[in-house]
Coordinates of C-alpha atoms in Angstrom, one line a residue:
M1345 CA 23.1 17.2 -121.6
I1346 CA 25.7 19.2 -123.1
A1347 CA 23.9 19.5 -126.7
L1348 CA 20.8 20.6 -124.5
L1349 CA 23.0 23.2 -122.6
S1350 CA 24.5 24.8 -125.7
R1351 CA 21.1 25.1 -127.2
R1352 CA 19.6 27.0 -124.0
L1353 CA 22.7 29.1 -123.8
A1354 CA 22.7 29.9 -127.2
G1355 CA 18.8 30.8 -126.9
L1356 CA 20.0 33.0 -123.9
V1357 CA 22.4 35.0 -125.8
I1358 CA 20.1 35.6 -128.8
T1359 CA 17.4 36.6 -126.5
L1360 CA 19.6 39.0 -124.7
L1361 CA 20.8 40.7 -127.9
V1362 CA 17.1 41.2 -129.2
V1363 CA 16.1 42.5 -125.3
S1364 CA 18.9 45.0 -125.6
L1365 CA 18.1 46.6 -129.2
V1366 CA 14.5 46.8 -128.0
I1367 CA 15.7 48.4 -124.7
F1368 CA 18.1 51.1 -126.6
A1369 CA 15.3 51.7 -129.0
V1370 CA 12.7 52.7 -126.4
M1371 CA 14.9 54.7 -124.3
D1372 CA 15.7 56.7 -127.4
L1373 CA 12.3 57.6 -128.4
L1374 CA 11.5 58.9 -124.8
P1375 CA 10.5 62.5 -124.7
G1376 CA 13.2 65.0 -123.5
D1377 CA 16.7 65.9 -124.2
P1378 CA 19.6 64.9 -121.6
A1379 CA 21.4 67.7 -122.9
S1380 CA 18.4 70.1 -122.2
I1381 CA 17.9 68.4 -118.8
M1382 CA 21.6 68.7 -117.6
L1383 CA 22.2 72.3 -118.9
G1384 CA 18.8 73.9 -118.0
T1385 CA 16.4 75.9 -120.2
S1386 CA 18.6 78.9 -120.2
A1387 CA 21.6 77.2 -122.2
S1388 CA 22.1 78.3 -125.8
P1389 CA 21.8 76.4 -128.9
E1390 CA 25.4 76.2 -129.4
T1391 CA 26.4 75.0 -126.0
L1392 CA 23.7 72.4 -126.1
T1393 CA 24.9 71.6 -129.6
A1394 CA 28.6 71.0 -128.0
L1395 CA 27.2 68.9 -125.2
R1396 CA 25.1 66.5 -127.5
H1397 CA 28.2 66.0 -129.4
E1398 CA 30.7 65.5 -126.2
L1399 CA 27.9 62.7 -124.9
G1400 CA 27.6 61.1 -128.6
L1401 CA 23.7 62.1 -129.0
D1402 CA 24.4 63.5 -132.1
Q1403 CA 25.3 60.1 -133.8
P1404 CA 23.3 57.5 -135.8
L1405 CA 21.0 55.4 -133.6
L1406 CA 22.7 51.9 -134.9
F1407 CA 26.3 53.5 -134.4
R1408 CA 25.4 54.4 -130.7
Y1409 CA 23.8 51.0 -130.1
G1410 CA 27.0 49.3 -131.4
Q1411 CA 29.2 51.5 -128.9
W1412 CA 26.9 50.9 -126.3
L1413 CA 26.8 47.1 -126.6
A1414 CA 30.2 47.0 -127.2
G1415 CA 30.6 48.8 -123.9
V1416 CA 28.3 46.3 -122.1
F1417 CA 30.4 43.2 -123.5
S1418 CA 33.6 44.7 -122.0
G1419 CA 32.3 45.6 -118.7
N1420 CA 32.2 49.3 -119.5
L1421 CA 28.6 50.6 -119.2
G1422 CA 29.5 54.1 -119.5
Q1423 CA 29.0 57.3 -117.3
S1424 CA 26.1 58.8 -115.8
Y1425 CA 25.0 62.1 -117.0
T1426 CA 23.7 62.9 -113.4
Y1427 CA 26.2 61.4 -111.1
G1428 CA 29.0 61.8 -113.5
V1429 CA 30.6 58.2 -112.4
P1430 CA 30.6 54.8 -114.2
V1431 CA 27.3 53.2 -113.9
A1432 CA 28.7 49.9 -113.2
G1433 CA 29.8 50.9 -110.0
L1434 CA 26.5 52.5 -109.4
I1435 CA 24.5 49.3 -110.1
I1436 CA 27.0 47.1 -107.6
E1437 CA 26.9 50.3 -105.2
R1438 CA 23.0 50.2 -105.2
L1439 CA 22.7 46.1 -105.8
A1440 CA 24.2 45.4 -102.5
V1441 CA 21.2 47.1 -100.9
T1442 CA 18.4 45.3 -103.3
L1443 CA 19.9 41.5 -103.6
P1444 CA 20.0 40.8 -99.9
L1445 CA 16.6 42.5 -99.4
A1446 CA 15.3 40.2 -102.1
L1447 CA 16.9 37.1 -100.8
I1448 CA 15.9 37.9 -97.5
A1449 CA 12.0 38.3 -98.8
I1450 CA 12.2 35.4 -100.8
M1451 CA 13.3 33.2 -98.0
L1452 CA 10.9 34.9 -95.5
S1453 CA 8.4 34.0 -98.7
V1454 CA 9.4 30.1 -98.9
L1455 CA 9.5 29.6 -94.9
I1456 CA 6.0 30.7 -94.8
A1457 CA 4.2 29.5 -97.9
L1458 CA 5.9 25.9 -98.5
P1459 CA 4.9 24.4 -95.0
L1460 CA 1.3 26.2 -95.4
G1461 CA 0.8 25.0 -98.6
V1462 CA 1.7 21.7 -98.1
L1463 CA -0.3 21.1 -94.5
A1464 CA -3.7 23.1 -96.2
A1465 CA -3.2 20.5 -99.4
A1466 CA -2.8 17.5 -96.8
R1467 CA -5.6 18.7 -94.7
R1468 CA -7.8 19.9 -97.3
G1469 CA -11.2 21.2 -96.2
G1470 CA -9.8 21.9 -92.5
I1471 CA -8.9 24.5 -90.4
V1472 CA -5.3 24.6 -91.8
D1473 CA -6.6 24.9 -95.4
A1474 CA -9.0 27.8 -94.2
I1475 CA -6.3 29.7 -92.6
A1476 CA -4.1 29.3 -96.0
T1477 CA -6.9 30.2 -97.9
V1478 CA -7.9 33.6 -96.2
F1479 CA -3.6 34.5 -95.7
S1480 CA -3.2 34.1 -99.4
Q1481 CA -6.4 36.2 -100.3
V1482 CA -5.5 38.7 -97.9
S1483 CA -1.9 38.9 -98.6
I1484 CA -2.5 39.1 -102.4
A1485 CA -4.9 41.5 -102.3
V1486 CA -2.8 44.4 -100.1
P1487 CA -0.2 46.3 -101.7
A1488 CA 3.4 45.8 -100.3
F1489 CA 3.8 49.7 -100.1
W1490 CA 0.5 49.8 -97.9
V1491 CA 2.1 46.7 -95.8
A1492 CA 5.3 48.8 -95.3
L1493 CA 3.6 52.0 -94.2
L1494 CA 1.8 50.0 -91.4
L1495 CA 4.9 48.2 -90.5
I1496 CA 6.5 51.7 -90.0
I1497 CA 3.6 53.0 -88.0
L1498 CA 3.5 50.0 -85.6
F1499 CA 7.1 49.2 -85.1
S1500 CA 8.9 52.2 -85.5
T1501 CA 6.4 54.9 -84.9
T1502 CA 4.3 53.3 -81.9
L1503 CA 6.8 50.9 -80.6
G1504 CA 10.1 52.5 -81.5
L1505 CA 11.5 48.9 -82.3
M1506 CA 12.9 49.3 -85.7
P1507 CA 14.5 51.8 -87.8
A1508 CA 11.3 53.9 -90.1
G1509 CA 13.9 54.0 -93.4
G1510 CA 17.4 54.6 -94.7
F1511 CA 20.4 51.8 -94.9
P1512 CA 23.4 52.7 -92.9
G1513 CA 25.6 50.6 -95.0
W1514 CA 27.3 47.4 -94.4
D1515 CA 30.3 49.0 -92.9
A1516 CA 28.1 50.4 -90.0
G1517 CA 27.6 46.3 -89.2
L1518 CA 25.9 43.3 -90.0
L1519 CA 23.1 43.9 -87.5
P1520 CA 22.1 47.7 -88.3
A1521 CA 22.0 46.9 -91.7
L1522 CA 19.8 44.0 -91.5
Q1523 CA 17.7 45.7 -89.0
A1524 CA 17.2 48.4 -92.1
L1525 CA 15.9 45.2 -94.1
V1526 CA 14.0 43.2 -92.0
M1527 CA 10.7 45.5 -92.7
P1528 CA 10.9 46.0 -96.3
A1529 CA 11.5 42.4 -96.5
V1530 CA 8.4 41.6 -94.8
A1531 CA 6.5 43.8 -96.9
L1532 CA 7.4 42.4 -100.0
A1533 CA 7.6 38.7 -98.7
L1534 CA 3.9 38.9 -97.5
P1535 CA 2.0 39.3 -101.1
Q1536 CA 4.6 36.7 -102.5
A1537 CA 3.9 34.3 -99.9
G1538 CA 0.2 34.6 -100.7
V1539 CA 0.8 33.8 -104.2
L1540 CA 3.2 31.0 -103.4
T1541 CA 0.9 29.1 -100.8
R1542 CA -1.8 29.2 -103.4
V1543 CA 0.4 27.7 -106.0
T1544 CA 2.3 25.4 -103.5
R1545 CA -1.4 24.0 -102.5
S1546 CA -2.6 23.4 -105.9
A1547 CA 0.5 21.7 -106.6
V1548 CA 0.6 19.4 -104.0
L1549 CA -3.0 18.4 -104.7
D1550 CA -2.6 17.9 -108.3
T1551 CA 0.3 15.4 -107.6
M1552 CA -1.4 13.7 -104.9
H1553 CA -4.0 11.9 -107.5
E1554 CA -0.8 10.7 -109.3
D1555 CA -0.6 6.9 -109.5
F1556 CA 2.7 6.6 -107.8
A1557 CA 1.0 8.4 -104.6
R1558 CA -1.9 6.2 -104.7
T1559 CA 0.5 3.1 -104.8
A1560 CA 2.9 4.2 -102.2
V1561 CA -0.3 4.8 -100.0
A1562 CA -1.5 1.0 -101.0
K1563 CA 1.9 0.0 -99.6
G1564 CA 1.3 0.8 -96.2
L1565 CA 3.8 3.8 -95.9
A1566 CA 2.8 6.9 -93.8
R1567 CA 0.9 9.4 -95.0
S1568 CA 3.7 11.9 -93.6
T1569 CA 6.4 9.7 -95.6
V1570 CA 4.3 9.6 -98.6
L1571 CA 3.6 13.2 -98.6
W1572 CA 7.1 14.6 -97.7
R1573 CA 9.3 12.2 -99.9
H1574 CA 7.6 11.4 -102.8
I1575 CA 4.6 14.0 -103.4
V1576 CA 6.4 17.2 -102.6
P1577 CA 9.4 16.8 -104.2
N1578 CA 7.4 15.9 -107.3
A1579 CA 5.1 19.1 -107.0
L1580 CA 8.2 20.9 -107.3
V1581 CA 8.4 22.1 -110.8
P1582 CA 5.4 24.7 -110.5
I1583 CA 6.8 26.0 -107.3
L1584 CA 10.2 26.7 -108.8
T1585 CA 8.7 28.3 -111.7
I1586 CA 6.9 30.9 -109.2
L1587 CA 10.1 31.2 -107.3
G1588 CA 12.1 32.4 -110.1
L1589 CA 9.5 35.0 -111.4
Q1590 CA 9.2 36.2 -107.7
F1591 CA 12.9 36.7 -107.2
T1592 CA 13.1 38.6 -110.1
F1593 CA 10.2 40.7 -109.4
L1594 CA 11.5 41.5 -106.1
V1595 CA 14.8 42.7 -107.5
A1596 CA 13.4 44.5 -110.2
G1597 CA 10.1 45.7 -108.6
A1598 CA 10.7 46.8 -105.3
V1599 CA 11.0 50.7 -106.4
L1600 CA 7.8 51.5 -104.1
V1601 CA 9.2 49.7 -101.0
E1602 CA 12.6 50.8 -101.2
N1603 CA 11.1 54.6 -101.8
V1604 CA 8.9 54.0 -98.7
F1605 CA 12.2 53.2 -96.4
N1606 CA 14.2 55.4 -98.3
L1607 CA 16.4 52.7 -99.3
P1608 CA 19.4 53.3 -101.8
G1609 CA 18.4 50.2 -104.2
L1610 CA 18.3 49.4 -107.9
G1611 CA 14.7 50.3 -107.9
R1612 CA 15.0 53.7 -106.6
L1613 CA 18.1 54.3 -109.0
A1614 CA 15.9 53.3 -111.9
F1615 CA 13.2 55.7 -110.5
Q1616 CA 15.8 58.8 -110.3
A1617 CA 17.4 57.9 -113.5
L1618 CA 13.8 58.2 -115.4
S1619 CA 13.0 61.4 -113.5
Q1620 CA 16.4 62.9 -114.4
R1621 CA 16.3 61.6 -118.2
D1622 CA 19.6 59.8 -117.4
I1623 CA 19.6 57.6 -120.4
V1624 CA 22.8 55.8 -119.8
V1625 CA 21.8 54.6 -116.3
M1626 CA 18.0 53.5 -117.4
Q1627 CA 19.4 51.5 -120.5
D1628 CA 21.7 49.7 -118.2
V1629 CA 19.7 49.0 -115.2
V1630 CA 16.5 47.9 -117.4
L1631 CA 19.1 45.7 -119.6
F1632 CA 19.9 44.1 -116.2
F1633 CA 16.5 43.6 -114.7
A1634 CA 15.9 41.9 -118.1
G1635 CA 19.3 40.0 -118.1
L1636 CA 18.3 38.7 -114.7
V1637 CA 14.6 37.7 -115.5
I1638 CA 16.5 35.5 -118.8
V1639 CA 19.2 34.4 -116.6
M1640 CA 16.5 33.1 -114.0
N1641 CA 14.4 31.4 -116.3
F1642 CA 17.5 29.8 -117.6
I1643 CA 18.2 28.6 -114.2
V1644 CA 14.6 27.6 -113.5
D1645 CA 14.9 25.2 -116.6
L1646 CA 17.8 23.4 -115.5
S1647 CA 16.6 22.9 -112.0
Y1648 CA 13.5 21.1 -113.7
L1649 CA 15.9 18.5 -115.1
M1650 CA 17.3 18.1 -111.6
V1651 CA 13.8 17.7 -110.0
D1652 CA 12.2 15.7 -112.5
P1653 CA 14.1 13.0 -114.2
R1654 CA 10.9 12.8 -116.8
M1655 CA 12.0 16.0 -118.4
R1656 CA 15.8 14.7 -118.5
K1657 CA 14.6 11.7 -120.7
A1658 CA 12.3 14.3 -122.8
A1659 CA 14.9 16.5 -123.3

């Protein structure tokens, strides 16, 4: 097991290094000069040259990459061109909004999708299966930002029950902060719940045809016992895979919903940095997203070993 973990960790580090090089090279190829954007079109060539030197933009690509990578490993992510503050502080500040939003959304998705998918498989062809099929098709087809707009119209404009947007901050209290995140979380959770419902139903149906499931039924065990104690735990591998992908998507892909609700999250920070050509912020945020995907894949791989003894033997 230790050897397996060592190999996985080594692969994780190598992947992060390769991804960081690709991110840095791509960001360097983006059109637009950060110095020109900061100073405006009326700046003199001498002023532009001085600012480019101050920002280190006149250094060779590999030298700047080495400096950036050394800063990442030391915790110094650089200074934002636009905000004039350390990027690490910006990411932590915005992550305090995006991470709880993603966690609430993934919990809602699981609470909706797992029972619905399992019951749809257990009652294949019945009314619950029909409801699960319609729900998954509709929720997958409807964009999250459109659901967000409908929620604002219904619960904010019409009923006046929820705030239409903004985030008061955690200092304002737990309840106001959670109220600001409820509707964005629902908007993000519904499409993901549709995908998870479909995957759960398929995984449970496939596991029902395994020999151990038929043997358990033949021994006279109650069908509910066979379903929840034997079939569902053995159907978790594809479900965990989707959950890992969904969590990283909810953290990295919530930019549209964050903009609809005017939430100061990490996705909105990335969007603003791109529009303002703030290369340092873009590099660090994209690297954070990429690192999150790689780390989540690593965690999901480890979870396979925990839920499926056959994989531990194979490893």
